Coordinates of C-alpha atoms in Angstrom, one line a residue:
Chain A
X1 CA 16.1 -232.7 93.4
X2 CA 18.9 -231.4 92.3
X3 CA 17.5 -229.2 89.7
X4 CA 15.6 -227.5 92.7
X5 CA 19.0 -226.3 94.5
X6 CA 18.9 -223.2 95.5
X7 CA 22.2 -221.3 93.5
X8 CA 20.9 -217.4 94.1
X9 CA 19.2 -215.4 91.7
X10 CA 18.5 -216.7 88.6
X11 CA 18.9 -213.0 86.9
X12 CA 22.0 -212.6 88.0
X13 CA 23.3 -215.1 86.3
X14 CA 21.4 -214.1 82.9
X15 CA 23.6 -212.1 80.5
X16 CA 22.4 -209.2 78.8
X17 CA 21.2 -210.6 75.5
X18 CA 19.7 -213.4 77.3
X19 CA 17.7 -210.3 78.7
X20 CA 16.9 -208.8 75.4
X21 CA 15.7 -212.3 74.2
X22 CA 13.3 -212.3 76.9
X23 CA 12.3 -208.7 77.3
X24 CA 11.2 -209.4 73.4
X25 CA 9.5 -212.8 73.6
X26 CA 7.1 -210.9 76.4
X27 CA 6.3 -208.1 74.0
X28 CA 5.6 -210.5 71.3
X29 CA 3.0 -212.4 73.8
X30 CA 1.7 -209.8 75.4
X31 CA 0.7 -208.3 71.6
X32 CA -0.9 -211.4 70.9
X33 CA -2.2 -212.0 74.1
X34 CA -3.7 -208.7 74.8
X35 CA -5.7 -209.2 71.5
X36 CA -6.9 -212.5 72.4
X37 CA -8.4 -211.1 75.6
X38 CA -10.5 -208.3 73.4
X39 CA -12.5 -211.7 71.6
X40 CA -13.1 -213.2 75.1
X41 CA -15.2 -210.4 75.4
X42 CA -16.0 -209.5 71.9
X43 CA -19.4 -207.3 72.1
X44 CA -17.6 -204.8 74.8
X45 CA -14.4 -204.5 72.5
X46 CA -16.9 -204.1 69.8
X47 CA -18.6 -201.5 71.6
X48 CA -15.5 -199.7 71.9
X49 CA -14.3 -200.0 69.3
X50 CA -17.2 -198.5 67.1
X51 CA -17.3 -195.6 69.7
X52 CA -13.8 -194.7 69.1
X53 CA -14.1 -195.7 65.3
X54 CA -17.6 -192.6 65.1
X55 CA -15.1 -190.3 67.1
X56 CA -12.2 -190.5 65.1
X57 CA -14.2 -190.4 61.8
X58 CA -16.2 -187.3 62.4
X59 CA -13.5 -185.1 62.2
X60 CA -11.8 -186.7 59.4
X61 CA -14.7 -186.5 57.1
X62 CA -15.4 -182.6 58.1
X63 CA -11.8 -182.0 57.5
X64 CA -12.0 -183.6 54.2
X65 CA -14.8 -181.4 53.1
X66 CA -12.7 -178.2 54.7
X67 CA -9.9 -179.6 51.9
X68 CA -12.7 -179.5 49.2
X69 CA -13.9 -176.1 50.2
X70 CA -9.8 -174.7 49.9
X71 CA -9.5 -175.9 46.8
X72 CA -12.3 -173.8 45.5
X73 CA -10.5 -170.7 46.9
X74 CA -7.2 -172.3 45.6
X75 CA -9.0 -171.5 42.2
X76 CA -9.0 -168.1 42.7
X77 CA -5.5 -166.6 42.5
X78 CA -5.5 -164.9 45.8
X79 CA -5.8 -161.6 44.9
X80 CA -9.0 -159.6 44.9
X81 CA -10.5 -158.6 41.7
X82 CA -12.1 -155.0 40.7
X83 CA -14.8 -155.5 37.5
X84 CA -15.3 -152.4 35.3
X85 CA -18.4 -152.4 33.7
X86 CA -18.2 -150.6 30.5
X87 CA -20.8 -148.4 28.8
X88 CA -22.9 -150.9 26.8
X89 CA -22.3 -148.7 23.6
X90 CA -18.3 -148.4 23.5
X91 CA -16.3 -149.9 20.7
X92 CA -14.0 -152.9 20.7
X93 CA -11.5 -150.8 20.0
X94 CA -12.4 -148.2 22.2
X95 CA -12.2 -150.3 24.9
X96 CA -9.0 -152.4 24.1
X97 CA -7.2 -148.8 24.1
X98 CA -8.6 -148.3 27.2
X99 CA -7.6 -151.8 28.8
X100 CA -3.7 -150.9 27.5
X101 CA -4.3 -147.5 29.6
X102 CA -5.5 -149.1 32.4
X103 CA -2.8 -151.9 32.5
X104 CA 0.1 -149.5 32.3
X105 CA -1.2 -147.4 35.7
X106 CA 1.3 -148.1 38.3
X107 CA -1.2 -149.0 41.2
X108 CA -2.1 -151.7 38.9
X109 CA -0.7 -155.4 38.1
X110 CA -2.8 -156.4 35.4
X111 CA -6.0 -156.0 33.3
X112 CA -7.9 -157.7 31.3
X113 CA -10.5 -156.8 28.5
X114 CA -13.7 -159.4 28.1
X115 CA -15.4 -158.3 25.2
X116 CA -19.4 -158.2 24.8
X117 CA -19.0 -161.6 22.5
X118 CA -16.9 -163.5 25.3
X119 CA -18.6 -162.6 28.2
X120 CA -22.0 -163.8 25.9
X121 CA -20.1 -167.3 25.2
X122 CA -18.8 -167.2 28.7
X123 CA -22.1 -167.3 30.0
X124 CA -23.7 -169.2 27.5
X125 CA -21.5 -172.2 28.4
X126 CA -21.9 -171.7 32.4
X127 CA -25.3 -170.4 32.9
X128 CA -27.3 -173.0 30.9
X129 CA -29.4 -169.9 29.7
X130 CA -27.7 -169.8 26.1
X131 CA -31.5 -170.9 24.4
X132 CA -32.8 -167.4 26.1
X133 CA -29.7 -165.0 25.0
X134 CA -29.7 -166.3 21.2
X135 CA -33.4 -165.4 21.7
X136 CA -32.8 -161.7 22.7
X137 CA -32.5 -159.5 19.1
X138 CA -28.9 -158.3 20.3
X139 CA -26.2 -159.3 23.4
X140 CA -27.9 -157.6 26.2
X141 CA -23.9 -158.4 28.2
X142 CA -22.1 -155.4 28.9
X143 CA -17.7 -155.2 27.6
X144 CA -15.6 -155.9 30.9
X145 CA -12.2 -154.8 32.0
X146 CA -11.1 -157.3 34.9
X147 CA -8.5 -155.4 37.2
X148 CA -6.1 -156.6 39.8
X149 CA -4.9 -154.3 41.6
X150 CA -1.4 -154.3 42.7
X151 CA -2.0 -153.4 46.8
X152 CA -5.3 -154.3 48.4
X153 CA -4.7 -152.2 51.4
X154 CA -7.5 -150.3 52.7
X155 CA -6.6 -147.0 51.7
X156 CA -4.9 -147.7 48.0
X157 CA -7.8 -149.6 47.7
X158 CA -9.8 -146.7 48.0
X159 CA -7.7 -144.5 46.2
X160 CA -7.8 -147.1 43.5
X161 CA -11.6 -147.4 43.3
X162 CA -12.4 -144.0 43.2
X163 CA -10.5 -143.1 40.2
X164 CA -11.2 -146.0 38.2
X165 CA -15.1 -144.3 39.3
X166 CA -13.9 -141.3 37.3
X167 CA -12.9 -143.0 33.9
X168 CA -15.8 -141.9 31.3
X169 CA -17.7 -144.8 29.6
X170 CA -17.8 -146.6 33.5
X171 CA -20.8 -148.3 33.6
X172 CA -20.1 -149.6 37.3
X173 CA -17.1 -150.6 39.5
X174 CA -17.4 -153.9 41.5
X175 CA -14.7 -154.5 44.2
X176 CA -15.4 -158.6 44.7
X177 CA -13.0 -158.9 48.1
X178 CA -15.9 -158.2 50.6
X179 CA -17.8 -161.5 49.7
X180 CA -14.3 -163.3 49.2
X181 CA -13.6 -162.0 52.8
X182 CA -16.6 -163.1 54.4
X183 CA -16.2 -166.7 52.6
X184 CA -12.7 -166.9 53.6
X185 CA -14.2 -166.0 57.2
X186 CA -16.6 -168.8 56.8
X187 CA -14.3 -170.9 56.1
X188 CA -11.4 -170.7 58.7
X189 CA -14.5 -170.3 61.0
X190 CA -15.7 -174.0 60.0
X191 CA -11.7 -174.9 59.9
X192 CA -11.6 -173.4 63.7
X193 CA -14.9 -175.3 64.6
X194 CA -13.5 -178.6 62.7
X195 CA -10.2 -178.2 65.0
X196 CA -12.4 -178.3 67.9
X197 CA -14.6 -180.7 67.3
X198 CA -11.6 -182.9 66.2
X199 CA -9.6 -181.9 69.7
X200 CA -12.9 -182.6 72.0
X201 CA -13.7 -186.2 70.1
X202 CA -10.2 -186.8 70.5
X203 CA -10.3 -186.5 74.3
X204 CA -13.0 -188.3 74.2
X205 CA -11.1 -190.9 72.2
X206 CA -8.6 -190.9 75.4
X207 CA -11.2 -191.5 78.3
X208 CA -13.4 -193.9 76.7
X209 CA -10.0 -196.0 76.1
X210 CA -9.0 -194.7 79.3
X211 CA -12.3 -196.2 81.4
X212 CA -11.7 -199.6 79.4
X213 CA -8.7 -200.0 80.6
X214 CA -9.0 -198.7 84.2
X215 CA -11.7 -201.7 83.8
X216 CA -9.4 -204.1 82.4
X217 CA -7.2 -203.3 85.3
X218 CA -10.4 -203.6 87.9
X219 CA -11.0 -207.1 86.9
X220 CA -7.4 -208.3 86.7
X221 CA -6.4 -206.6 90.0
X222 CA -5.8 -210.3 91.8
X223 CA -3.6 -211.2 88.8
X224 CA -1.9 -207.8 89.2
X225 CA -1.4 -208.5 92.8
X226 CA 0.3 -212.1 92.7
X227 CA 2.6 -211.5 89.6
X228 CA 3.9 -207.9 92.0
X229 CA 4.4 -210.7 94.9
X230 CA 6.1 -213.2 92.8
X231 CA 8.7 -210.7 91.8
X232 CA 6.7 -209.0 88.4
X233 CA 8.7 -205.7 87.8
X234 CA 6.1 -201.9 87.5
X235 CA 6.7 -202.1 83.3
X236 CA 5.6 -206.3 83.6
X237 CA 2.9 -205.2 84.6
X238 CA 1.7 -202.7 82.4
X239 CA 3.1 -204.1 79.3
X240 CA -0.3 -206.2 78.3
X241 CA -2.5 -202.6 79.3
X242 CA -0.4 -200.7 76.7
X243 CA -1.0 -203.3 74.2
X244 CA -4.7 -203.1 75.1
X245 CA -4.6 -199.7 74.2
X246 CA -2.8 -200.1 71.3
X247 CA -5.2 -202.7 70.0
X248 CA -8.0 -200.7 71.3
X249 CA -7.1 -197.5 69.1
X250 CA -5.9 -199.2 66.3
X251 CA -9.4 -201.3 66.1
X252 CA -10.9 -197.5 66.4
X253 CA -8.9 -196.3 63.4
X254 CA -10.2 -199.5 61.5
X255 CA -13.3 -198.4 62.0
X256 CA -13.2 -194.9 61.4
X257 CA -11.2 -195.9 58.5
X258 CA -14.0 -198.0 57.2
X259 CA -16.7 -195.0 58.1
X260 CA -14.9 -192.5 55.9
X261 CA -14.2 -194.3 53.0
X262 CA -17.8 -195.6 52.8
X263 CA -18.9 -191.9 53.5
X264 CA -16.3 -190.7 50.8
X265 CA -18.1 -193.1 48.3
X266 CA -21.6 -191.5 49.5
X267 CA -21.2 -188.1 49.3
X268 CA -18.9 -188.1 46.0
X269 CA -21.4 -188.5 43.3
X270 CA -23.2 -185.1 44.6
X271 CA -20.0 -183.2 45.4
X272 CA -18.6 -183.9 42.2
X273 CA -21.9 -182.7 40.1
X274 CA -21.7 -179.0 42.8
X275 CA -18.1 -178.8 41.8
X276 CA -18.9 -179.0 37.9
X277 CA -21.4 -176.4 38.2
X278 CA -18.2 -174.6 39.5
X279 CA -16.3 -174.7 36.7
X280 CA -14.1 -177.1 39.0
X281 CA -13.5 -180.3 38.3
X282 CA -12.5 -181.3 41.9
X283 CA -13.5 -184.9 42.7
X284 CA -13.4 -185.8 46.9
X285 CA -10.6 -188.8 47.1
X286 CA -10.8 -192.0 48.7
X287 CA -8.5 -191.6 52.0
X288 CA -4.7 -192.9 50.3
X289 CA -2.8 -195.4 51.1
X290 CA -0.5 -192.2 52.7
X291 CA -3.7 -191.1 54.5
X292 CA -4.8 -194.3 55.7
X293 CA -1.7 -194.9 57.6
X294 CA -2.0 -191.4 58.8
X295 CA -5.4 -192.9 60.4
X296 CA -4.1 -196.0 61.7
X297 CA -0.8 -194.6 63.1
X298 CA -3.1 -192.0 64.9
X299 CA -5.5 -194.3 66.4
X300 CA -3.0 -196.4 67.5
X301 CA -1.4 -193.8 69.7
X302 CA -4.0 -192.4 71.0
X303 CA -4.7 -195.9 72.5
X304 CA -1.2 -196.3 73.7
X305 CA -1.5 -192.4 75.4
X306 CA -4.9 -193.3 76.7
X307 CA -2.7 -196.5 78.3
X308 CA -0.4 -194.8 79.6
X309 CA -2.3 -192.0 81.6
X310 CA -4.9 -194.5 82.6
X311 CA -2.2 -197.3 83.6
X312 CA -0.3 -194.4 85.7
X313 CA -3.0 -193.4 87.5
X314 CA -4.8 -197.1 88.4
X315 CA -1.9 -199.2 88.7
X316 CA 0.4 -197.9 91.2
X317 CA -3.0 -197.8 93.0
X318 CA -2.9 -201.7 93.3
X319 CA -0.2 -203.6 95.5
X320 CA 0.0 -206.4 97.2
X321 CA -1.8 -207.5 101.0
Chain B
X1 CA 22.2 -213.7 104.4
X2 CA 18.8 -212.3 106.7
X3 CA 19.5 -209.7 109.4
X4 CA 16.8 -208.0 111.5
X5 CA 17.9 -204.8 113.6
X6 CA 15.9 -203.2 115.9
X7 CA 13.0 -203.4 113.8
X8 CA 10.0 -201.7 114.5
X9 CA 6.6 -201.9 112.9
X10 CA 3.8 -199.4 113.8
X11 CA 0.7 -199.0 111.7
X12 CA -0.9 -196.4 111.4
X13 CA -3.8 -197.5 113.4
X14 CA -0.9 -196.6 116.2
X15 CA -1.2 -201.0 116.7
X16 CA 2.8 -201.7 117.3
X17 CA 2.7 -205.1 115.5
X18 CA 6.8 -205.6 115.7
X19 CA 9.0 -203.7 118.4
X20 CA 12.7 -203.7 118.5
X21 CA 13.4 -207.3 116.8
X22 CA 16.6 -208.4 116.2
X23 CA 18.0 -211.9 114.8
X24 CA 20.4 -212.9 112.5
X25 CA 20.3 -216.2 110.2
X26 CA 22.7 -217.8 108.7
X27 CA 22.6 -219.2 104.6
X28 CA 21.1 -222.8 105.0
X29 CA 19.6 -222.4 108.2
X30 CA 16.1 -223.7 108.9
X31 CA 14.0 -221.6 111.5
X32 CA 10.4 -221.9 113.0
X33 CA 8.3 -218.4 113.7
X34 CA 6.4 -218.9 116.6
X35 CA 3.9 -217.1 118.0
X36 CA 0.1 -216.7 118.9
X37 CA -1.7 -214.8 116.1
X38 CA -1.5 -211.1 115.8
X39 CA 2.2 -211.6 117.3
X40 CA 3.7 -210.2 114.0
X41 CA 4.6 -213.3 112.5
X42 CA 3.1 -212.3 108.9
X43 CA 4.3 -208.6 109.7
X44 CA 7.7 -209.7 109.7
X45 CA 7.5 -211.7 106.6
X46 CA 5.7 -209.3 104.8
X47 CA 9.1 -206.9 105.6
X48 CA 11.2 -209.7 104.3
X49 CA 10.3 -209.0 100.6
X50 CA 9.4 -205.7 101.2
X51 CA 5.4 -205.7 101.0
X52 CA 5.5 -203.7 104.5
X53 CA 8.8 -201.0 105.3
X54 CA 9.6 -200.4 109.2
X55 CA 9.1 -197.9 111.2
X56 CA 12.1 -198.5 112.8
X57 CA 15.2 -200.5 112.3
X58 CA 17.0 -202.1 109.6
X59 CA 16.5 -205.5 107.1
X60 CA 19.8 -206.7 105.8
X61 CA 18.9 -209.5 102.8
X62 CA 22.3 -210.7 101.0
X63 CA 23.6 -207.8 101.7
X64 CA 21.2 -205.5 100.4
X65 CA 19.1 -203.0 102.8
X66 CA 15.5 -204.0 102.8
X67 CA 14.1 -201.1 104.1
X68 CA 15.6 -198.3 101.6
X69 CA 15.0 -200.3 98.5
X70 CA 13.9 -198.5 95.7
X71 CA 10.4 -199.8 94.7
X72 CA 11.7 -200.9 91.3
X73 CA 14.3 -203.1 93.3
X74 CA 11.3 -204.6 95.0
X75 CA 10.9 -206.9 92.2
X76 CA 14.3 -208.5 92.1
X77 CA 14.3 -208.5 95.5
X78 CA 11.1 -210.7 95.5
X79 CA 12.6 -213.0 92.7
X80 CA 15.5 -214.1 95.7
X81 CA 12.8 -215.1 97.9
X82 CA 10.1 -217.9 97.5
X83 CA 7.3 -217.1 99.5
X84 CA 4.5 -219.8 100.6
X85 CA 1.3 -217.9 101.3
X86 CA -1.1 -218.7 103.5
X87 CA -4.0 -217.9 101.3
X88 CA -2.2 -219.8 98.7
X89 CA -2.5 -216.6 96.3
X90 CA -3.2 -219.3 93.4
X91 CA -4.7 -217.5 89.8
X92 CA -8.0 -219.2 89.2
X93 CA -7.8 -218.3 85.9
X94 CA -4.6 -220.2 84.7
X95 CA -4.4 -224.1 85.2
X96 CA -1.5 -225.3 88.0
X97 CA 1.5 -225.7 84.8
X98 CA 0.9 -221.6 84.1
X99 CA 0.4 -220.6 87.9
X100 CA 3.7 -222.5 89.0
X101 CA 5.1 -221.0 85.3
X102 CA 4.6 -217.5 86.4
X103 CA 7.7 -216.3 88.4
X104 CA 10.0 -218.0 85.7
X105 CA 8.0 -216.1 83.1
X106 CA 8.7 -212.9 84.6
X107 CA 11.9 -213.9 85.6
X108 CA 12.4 -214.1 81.6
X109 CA 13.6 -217.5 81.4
X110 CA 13.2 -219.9 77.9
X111 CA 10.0 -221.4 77.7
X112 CA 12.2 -224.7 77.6
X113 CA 14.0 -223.8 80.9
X114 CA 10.3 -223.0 82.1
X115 CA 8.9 -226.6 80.8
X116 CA 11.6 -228.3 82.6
X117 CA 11.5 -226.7 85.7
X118 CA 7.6 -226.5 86.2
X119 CA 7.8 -230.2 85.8
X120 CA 10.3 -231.1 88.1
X121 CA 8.7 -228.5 90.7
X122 CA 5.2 -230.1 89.9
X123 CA 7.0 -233.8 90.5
X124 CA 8.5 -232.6 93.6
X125 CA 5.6 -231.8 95.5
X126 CA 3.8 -234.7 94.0
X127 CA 1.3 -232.9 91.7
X128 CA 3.1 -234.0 88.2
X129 CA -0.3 -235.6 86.7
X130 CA -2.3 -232.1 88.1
X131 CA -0.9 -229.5 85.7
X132 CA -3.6 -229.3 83.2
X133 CA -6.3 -229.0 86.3
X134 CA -7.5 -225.2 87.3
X135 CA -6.7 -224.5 91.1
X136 CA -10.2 -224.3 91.6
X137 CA -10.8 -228.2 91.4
X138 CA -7.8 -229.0 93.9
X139 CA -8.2 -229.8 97.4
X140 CA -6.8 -227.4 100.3
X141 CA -3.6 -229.6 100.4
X142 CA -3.0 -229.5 96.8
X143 CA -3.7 -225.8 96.2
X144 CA -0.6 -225.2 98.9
X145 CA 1.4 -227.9 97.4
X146 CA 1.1 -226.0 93.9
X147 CA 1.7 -222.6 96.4
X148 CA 5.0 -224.3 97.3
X149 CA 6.1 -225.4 93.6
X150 CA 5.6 -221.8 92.4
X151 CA 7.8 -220.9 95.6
X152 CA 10.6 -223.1 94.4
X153 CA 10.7 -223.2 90.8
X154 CA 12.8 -219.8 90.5
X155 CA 15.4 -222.1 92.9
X156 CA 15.0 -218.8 95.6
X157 CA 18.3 -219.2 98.0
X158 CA 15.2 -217.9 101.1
X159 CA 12.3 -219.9 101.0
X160 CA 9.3 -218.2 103.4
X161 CA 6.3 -220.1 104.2
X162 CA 3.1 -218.3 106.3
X163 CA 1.0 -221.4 107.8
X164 CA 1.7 -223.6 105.4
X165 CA 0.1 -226.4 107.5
X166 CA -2.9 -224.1 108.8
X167 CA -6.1 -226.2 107.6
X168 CA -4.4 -229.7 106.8
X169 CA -4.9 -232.9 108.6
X170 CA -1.3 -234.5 110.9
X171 CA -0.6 -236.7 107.9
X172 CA -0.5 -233.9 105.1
X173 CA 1.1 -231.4 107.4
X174 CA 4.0 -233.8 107.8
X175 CA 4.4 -234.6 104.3
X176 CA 4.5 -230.8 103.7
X177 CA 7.0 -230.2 106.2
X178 CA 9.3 -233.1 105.3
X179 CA 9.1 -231.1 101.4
X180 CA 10.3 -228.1 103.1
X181 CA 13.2 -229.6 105.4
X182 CA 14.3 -231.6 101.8
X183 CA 14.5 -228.3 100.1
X184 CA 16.6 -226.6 103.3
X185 CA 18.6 -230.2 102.8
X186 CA 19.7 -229.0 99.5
X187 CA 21.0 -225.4 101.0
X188 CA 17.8 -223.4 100.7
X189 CA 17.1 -221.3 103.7
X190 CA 13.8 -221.7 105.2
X191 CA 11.8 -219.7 107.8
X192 CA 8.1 -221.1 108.2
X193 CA 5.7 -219.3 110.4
X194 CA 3.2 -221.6 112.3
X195 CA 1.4 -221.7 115.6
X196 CA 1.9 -225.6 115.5
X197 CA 3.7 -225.9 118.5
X198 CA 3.7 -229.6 118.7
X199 CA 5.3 -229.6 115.1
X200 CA 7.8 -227.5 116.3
X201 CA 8.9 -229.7 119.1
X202 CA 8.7 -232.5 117.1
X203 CA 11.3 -231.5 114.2
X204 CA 13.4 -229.0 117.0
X205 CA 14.7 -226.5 114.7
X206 CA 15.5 -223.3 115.7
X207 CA 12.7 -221.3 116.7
X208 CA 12.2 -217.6 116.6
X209 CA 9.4 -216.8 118.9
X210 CA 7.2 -213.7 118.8
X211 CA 4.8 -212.4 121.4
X212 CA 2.9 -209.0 121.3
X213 CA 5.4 -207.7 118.9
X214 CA 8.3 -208.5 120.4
X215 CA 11.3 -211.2 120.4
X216 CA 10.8 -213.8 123.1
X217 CA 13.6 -216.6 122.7
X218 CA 15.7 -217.8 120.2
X219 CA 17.3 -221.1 120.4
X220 CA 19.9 -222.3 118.2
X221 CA 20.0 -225.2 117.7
X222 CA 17.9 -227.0 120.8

């Protein structure tokens, strides 16, 4: 009996690190705990988790191909490029004179002269068509001064264009920065659309988590009730639903995790052989061990953030009658 | 350490379920609720820790006032009292050792502190062999019983108990009640709401009687 005398509140007389100690032994079973509760039911945390794991992993995989697609333009310098096509019949000489000319213009940062025997071995060792050439009586490949121009502004552009135009032995001027423009287009169109896509999945990421737990919370709502009676503070309470949605995103991430790098081991044998044919010998990476936690750390909070909106808007809801 | 003043309950359903009740009780007292049902016995206790605020009036607990407490005071406020539901409030899900366990866990107390006070709480109310069994195979009696242990175990200086004798036979009800008047022996305050009238006479506490809302008579001591 005496152990049963009533001496006032039992917190009051618990000092502060007492309070730690206990605050931390519930977060260390409420971790545990909350995982334990996903196996009860393990084909609905399955479920879940694989939806989440699809959502997250979309995204990351079209990103990743959005990285393999900058690298290409990485490649290029940056700078638009004008080709002068030269007469097929000018002299080496001729030519490299004219290259010096050109490269000491002050609307003009550099140029460079290809002559009729590299632009044959140039394309001879990209275009696989070296058997036909060597057939052809003479190199049929024009000389070519490659330009960059020192402003690509509209007008100077212009200006630039039209007296290069005037320069005897001009075959034919190409200004490349029209297709670069519309591939650079293209491609912060697709990095828009990926943006998107990745911000809509990730909502999606919050209310599928969200509806678990606002189920979770359904089916526990007696439990809820009797540990608000018996004196269970509001963060008591929704300690084991964070945890649910931590372990809920994380178990996403693992997935999604597991979807790319399987995916990234697909598709790399067929990127690898379109980026030789580029002259590039970019290979598409296995997510890193930098990356990975990237992918976990992310999955993890969007659980917790799913928690948390979901908790806030269910819990308070439930009190005791 | 419990003052009611002038307190009012109206729902808002416009039903009046407490008007104007005043009483005071004293640390270690031991007081009956009386009252036909729908008198505002379970009103008033729900005020006690808060599960209900007034319309009217003031709640004084140790000091603290009930009806302006912050809702995360509720909590510790609820720690301070053990309450004996009617409907036992039992978690079918947890075996009798965890449900009686449950306020000392929140409380945040070592799981050795918990071990040894479940048990002596468990032995108390005669249940010590029971704590591996789910509530769901107990009888009526021993559901409450374990009600009462988890009431207890926190060593709450107010112990409230709604019916606790409702659905039992004579013999169980006075085993119950002699728990309840050992526990007030040892300085915890009780207040037990029943209808039992002829229990009331019998142990002639005082007796805090409620009809239609309001406060009829209030003896001290008889």
């Amino acid at each position: 009996m005496a152990n049963l005398t009533a001496s006032g509140a039992s917190l009051s007389r618990q000092g502060l690190s007492d309070r730690l100690a206990a605050w931390g032994r519930h977060h260390r079973f409420v971790f545990k705990d909350a995982l334990l509760r996903l196996f009860d039911t393990p084909l609905a945390a399955i479920t879940t988790w694989m939806v989440v794991a699809i959502a997250l992993a979309l995204p990351i995989i079209l990103y990743l191909l959005l990285n393999y697609a900058g690298t290409l333009r990485q490649d290029w310098d940056g700078s638009p490029r004008i080709s002068l096509y030269l007469d097929r019949d000018v002299a080496e000489d001729v030519a490299g004179n004219m290259t010096s000319r050109i490269a000491a213009r002050a609307d003009i940062s550099s140029a460079t002269l290809i002559t009729k025997q590299q632009a044959l071995l140039d394309f001879e060792r990209h275009s696989g068509f070296g058997d036909i050439l060597n057939s052809l009586p003479d190199n049929p490949l024009p000389a070519l001064i490659e330009i960059t121009p020192l402003s690509t502004a509209g007008g100077d552009i212009q200006l630039l264009l039209a007296s290069l135009q005037q320069e005897e032995l001009v075959e034919e001027v190409v200004y490349d920065a029209e297709w670069m423009l519309r591939l650079f287009t293209m491609l912060e169109l697709a990095e828009r659309l990926t943006l998107s896509i990745g911000i809509v999945l990730a909502v999606g990421v919050l209310l599928i988590i969200g509806n678990t737990i606002r189920l979770t919370i359904e089916n526990r709502r007696s439990e809820i009730e009797v540990v608000k009676l018996v004196g269970g503070t509001d963060s008591f309470v929704r300690r084991p639903f964070l945890y649910l949605g931590f372990w809920l995103g994380l178990g996403g991430a693992v997935g999604a995790w597991l979807v790319v790098q399987t995916s990234i081991g697909y598709l790399s044998g067929p990127i690898e052989r379109l980026a030789q044919s580029y002259r590039n010998d970019f290979a598409l990476q296995f997510l890193g061990i930098e990356e990975t936690a990237l992918v976990l750390l992310g999955g993890s909070l969007l659980g917790v953030l799913a928690s948390v909106f979901s908790v806030g808007r269910h819990l308070s809801r439930i009190q005791p009658k | 350490m419990l003052t009611f003043d002038q307190v009012s309950k109206r729902y808002p359903s416009g039903k009046e379920a407490l008007s104007g009740v005043s009483f005071n009780m004293e640390a270690g007292e031991f007081a009956f609720l009386t009252g036909h049902s729908g008198a505002g016995k379970s009103t008033l206790m729900k005020l006690i820790i808060a599960m209900e605020r007034p319309t009217n009036g003031q709640i004084l607990f140790n000091g603290e006032n009930v009806n302006r407490i912050s809702n995360s005071r509720v909590a510790y406020l609820r720690r301070q009292v053990g309450v004996v539901f009617q409907n036992h409030q039992l978690l079918f899900d947890r075996n009798v050792y965890a449900n009686v366990a449950l306020p000392l866990e929140i409380g945040g107390h070592r799981p050795s502190e918990i071990r040894g006070r479940v048990r002596a709480a468990l032995s108390k109310v005669g249940l010590a062999d029971r704590e591996n069994h789910f509530p769901i195979t107990l009888s009526g009696g021993e559901q409450q019983r374990v009600g009462i242990a988890r009431a207890v175990v926190n060593r709450p200086p107010l112990l409230l108990a709604d019916e606790p004798t409702g659905n039992l036979d004579p013999e169980l009800s006075k085993d119950i009640m002699d728990l309840f008047l050992q526990f007030n022996q040892v300085g915890v305050t009780v207040v037990i709401a029943t209808h039992d009238i002829s229990l009331v006479e019998r142990i002639g506490n005082r007796r805090i009687d409620l009809n239609q809302g309001r406060l009829r008579d209030s003896k001290w001591p008889i």
